[in-house]
Short mmCIF file of C-alpha atoms in Angstrom, two decimals:
data_model
loop_
_atom_site.label_atom_id
_atom_site.label_comp_id
_atom_site.label_asym_id
_atom_site.label_seq_id
_atom_site.Cartn_x
_atom_site.Cartn_y
_atom_site.Cartn_z
CA UNK A 90 -2.75 21.79 0.46
CA UNK A 91 -0.89 23.07 -2.63
CA UNK A 92 1.74 20.93 -4.26
CA UNK A 93 4.64 21.36 -6.49
CA UNK A 94 5.24 18.66 -8.98
CA UNK A 95 8.93 17.84 -9.40
CA UNK A 96 8.39 15.02 -11.86
CA UNK A 97 5.60 12.70 -12.90
CA UNK A 98 7.06 9.94 -15.14
CA UNK A 99 3.80 8.60 -16.48
CA UNK A 100 2.59 11.95 -17.86
CA UNK A 101 5.60 12.94 -19.97
CA UNK A 102 7.75 11.32 -22.51
CA UNK A 103 10.70 13.73 -22.06
CA UNK A 104 12.95 12.17 -19.53
CA UNK A 105 16.01 13.98 -20.97
CA UNK A 106 16.88 15.60 -17.60
CA UNK A 107 17.40 12.28 -15.94
CA UNK A 108 20.84 10.65 -15.79
CA UNK A 109 22.35 7.48 -14.26
CA UNK A 110 25.54 8.12 -12.28
CA UNK A 111 27.28 5.21 -10.65
CA UNK A 112 30.47 4.55 -8.72
CA UNK A 113 32.37 4.10 -11.90
CA UNK A 114 33.03 7.95 -11.54
CA UNK A 115 35.27 6.84 -8.68
CA UNK A 116 36.62 3.60 -10.28
CA UNK A 117 33.87 1.21 -9.11
CA UNK A 118 32.06 -1.38 -11.20
CA UNK A 119 28.35 -0.93 -10.35
CA UNK A 120 25.95 -0.67 -13.22
CA UNK A 121 22.44 0.59 -13.65
CA UNK A 122 19.84 1.78 -16.21
CA UNK A 123 16.63 3.61 -16.55
CA UNK A 124 13.85 2.20 -18.48
CA UNK A 125 10.11 2.81 -19.06
CA UNK A 126 7.55 0.35 -17.77
CA UNK A 127 4.50 -0.45 -19.86
CA UNK A 128 2.47 1.84 -17.56
CA UNK A 129 4.90 4.71 -18.24
CA UNK A 130 6.72 4.70 -14.83
CA UNK A 131 10.50 4.91 -14.50
CA UNK A 132 12.28 1.62 -13.72
CA UNK A 133 15.72 1.97 -12.17
CA UNK A 134 17.50 -1.32 -12.17
CA UNK A 135 21.08 -2.43 -11.85
CA UNK A 136 23.87 -4.16 -9.82
CA UNK A 137 25.86 -2.60 -6.98
CA UNK A 138 29.40 -3.87 -6.93
CA UNK A 139 31.86 -3.41 -4.14
CA UNK A 140 34.83 -4.10 -6.35
CA UNK A 141 37.51 -1.26 -6.73
CA UNK A 142 36.06 0.49 -3.65
CA UNK A 143 32.77 0.90 -5.37
CA UNK A 144 29.33 0.56 -3.78
CA UNK A 145 26.60 2.81 -5.17
CA UNK A 146 24.27 3.42 -8.16
CA UNK A 147 22.15 6.60 -8.51
CA UNK A 148 19.67 8.28 -10.75
CA UNK A 149 19.74 12.03 -10.82
CA UNK A 150 17.55 14.85 -12.15
CA UNK A 151 18.84 18.47 -12.60
CA UNK A 152 16.34 21.28 -13.35
CA UNK A 153 16.24 25.07 -13.16
CA UNK A 154 16.11 26.29 -9.46
CA UNK A 155 12.77 26.12 -7.96
CA UNK A 156 11.67 28.24 -4.84
CA UNK A 157 10.32 25.76 -2.33
CA UNK A 158 9.97 28.05 0.79
CA UNK A 159 6.12 27.12 1.05
CA UNK A 160 6.77 23.32 0.99
CA UNK A 161 7.76 21.19 4.00
CA UNK A 162 7.58 17.57 2.71
CA UNK A 163 8.55 15.56 -0.32
CA UNK A 164 6.10 12.81 -1.35
CA UNK A 165 7.43 10.00 -3.61
CA UNK A 166 5.27 7.31 -5.03
CA UNK A 167 7.42 4.21 -5.68
CA UNK A 168 7.42 0.51 -5.73
CA UNK A 169 10.70 -1.07 -4.53
CA UNK A 170 12.16 -4.49 -3.86
CA UNK A 171 12.38 -4.55 -0.07
CA UNK A 172 15.74 -2.67 0.00
CA UNK A 173 16.81 0.67 1.49
CA UNK A 174 17.31 3.77 -0.77
CA UNK A 175 18.28 7.29 -0.24
CA UNK A 176 16.41 10.23 -1.65
CA UNK A 177 18.82 13.15 -1.97
CA UNK A 178 18.31 16.78 -2.87
CA UNK A 179 20.61 19.72 -3.54
CA UNK A 180 19.65 23.39 -3.22
CA UNK A 181 22.25 24.33 -5.79
CA UNK A 182 24.22 22.19 -8.17
CA UNK A 183 27.47 24.07 -7.14
CA UNK A 184 27.30 23.11 -3.50
CA UNK A 185 29.13 20.09 -2.11
CA UNK A 186 26.46 18.87 0.25
CA UNK A 187 23.70 16.47 -0.70
CA UNK A 188 20.82 16.29 1.74
CA UNK A 189 19.64 12.75 2.23
CA UNK A 190 16.78 10.77 3.69
CA UNK A 191 16.91 7.04 3.85
CA UNK A 192 13.75 4.92 3.28
CA UNK A 193 12.99 1.22 3.07
CA UNK A 194 10.81 -0.10 0.33
CA UNK A 195 8.03 -2.72 1.00
CA UNK A 196 7.82 -4.51 -2.33
CA UNK A 197 4.44 -2.80 -2.97
CA UNK A 198 3.42 0.57 -4.21
CA UNK A 199 3.90 3.03 -1.41
CA UNK A 200 4.09 6.83 -0.95
CA UNK A 201 7.21 7.80 1.00
CA UNK A 202 6.66 11.03 3.00
CA UNK A 203 9.91 12.91 3.71
CA UNK A 204 10.06 15.94 5.89
CA UNK A 205 12.52 18.22 4.19
CA UNK A 206 13.89 19.51 7.45
CA UNK A 207 14.91 15.96 8.47
CA UNK A 208 17.20 15.67 5.40
CA UNK A 209 20.73 15.48 6.65
CA UNK A 210 23.88 16.92 4.94
CA UNK A 211 26.58 14.60 3.49
CA UNK A 212 29.40 14.66 1.18
CA UNK A 213 30.84 11.39 -0.40
CA UNK A 214 29.06 9.41 2.33
CA UNK A 215 30.17 11.39 5.21
CA UNK A 216 27.89 13.45 7.45
CA UNK A 217 28.78 17.20 7.44
CA UNK A 218 28.64 19.33 10.58
CA UNK A 219 26.09 21.92 9.01
CA UNK A 220 22.42 22.30 9.47
CA UNK A 221 19.92 20.05 7.83
CA UNK A 222 18.29 20.97 4.44
CA UNK A 223 17.23 24.63 4.63
CA UNK A 224 14.33 24.08 2.27
CA UNK A 225 14.59 27.34 0.27
CA UNK A 226 15.57 26.25 -3.15
CA UNK A 227 15.97 22.97 -5.09
CA UNK A 228 17.80 22.18 -8.25
CA UNK A 229 18.55 18.44 -7.95
CA UNK A 230 16.75 15.25 -6.83
CA UNK A 231 18.51 11.86 -6.85
CA UNK A 232 17.84 8.24 -5.86
CA UNK A 233 20.78 6.39 -4.61
CA UNK A 234 21.34 2.74 -3.50
CA UNK A 235 24.47 1.99 -1.53
CA UNK A 236 23.86 -0.38 1.39
CA UNK A 237 27.67 -1.43 1.74
CA UNK A 238 26.83 -4.81 -0.02
CA UNK A 239 26.90 -6.30 -3.44
CA UNK A 240 23.28 -6.62 -4.63
CA UNK A 241 20.89 -6.32 -7.56
CA UNK A 242 18.07 -3.77 -7.24
CA UNK A 243 14.86 -2.58 -8.89
CA UNK A 244 13.06 0.66 -7.94
CA UNK A 245 9.89 1.84 -9.91
CA UNK A 246 9.21 5.51 -9.58
CA UNK A 247 5.96 7.17 -10.48
CA UNK A 248 6.04 10.74 -9.21
CA UNK A 249 7.84 13.13 -6.95
CA UNK A 250 6.10 16.23 -5.54
CA UNK A 251 6.43 18.67 -2.63
CA UNK A 252 3.66 19.74 -0.32
#
């Protein structure tokens, strides 16, 4: 099975395409940061606050458009804290919809397998009445925590690939 590597944190020092985006863009107070572990993995940590109608923290990666017509699943190697996270993708940075898949972390290293055709369209937390992710092109991946509660979080990310 061929694979398409989206990002492997431990094999590159250039993380310049990655950016934290929290609810402060809408007036909230959540905070988060991206750091490198001793092993070279990404460590996304922070605090989600519900103050001022906030409630999410996210980490996004934009890249030149990739043709993904031959791939049906995303595989994410991560180690979480037992909380639920969303993996989000966009076909095109100009479109409103993000396609999301929610997964629960175990506290141990795990590989989350995500069928791309099961990723549902949303905009600002609301499900849209359009088809699921078409799986033709991809230009953004994002991790988001927004469980409707104030909480600290920690997500370690090793790699993201499509198969």
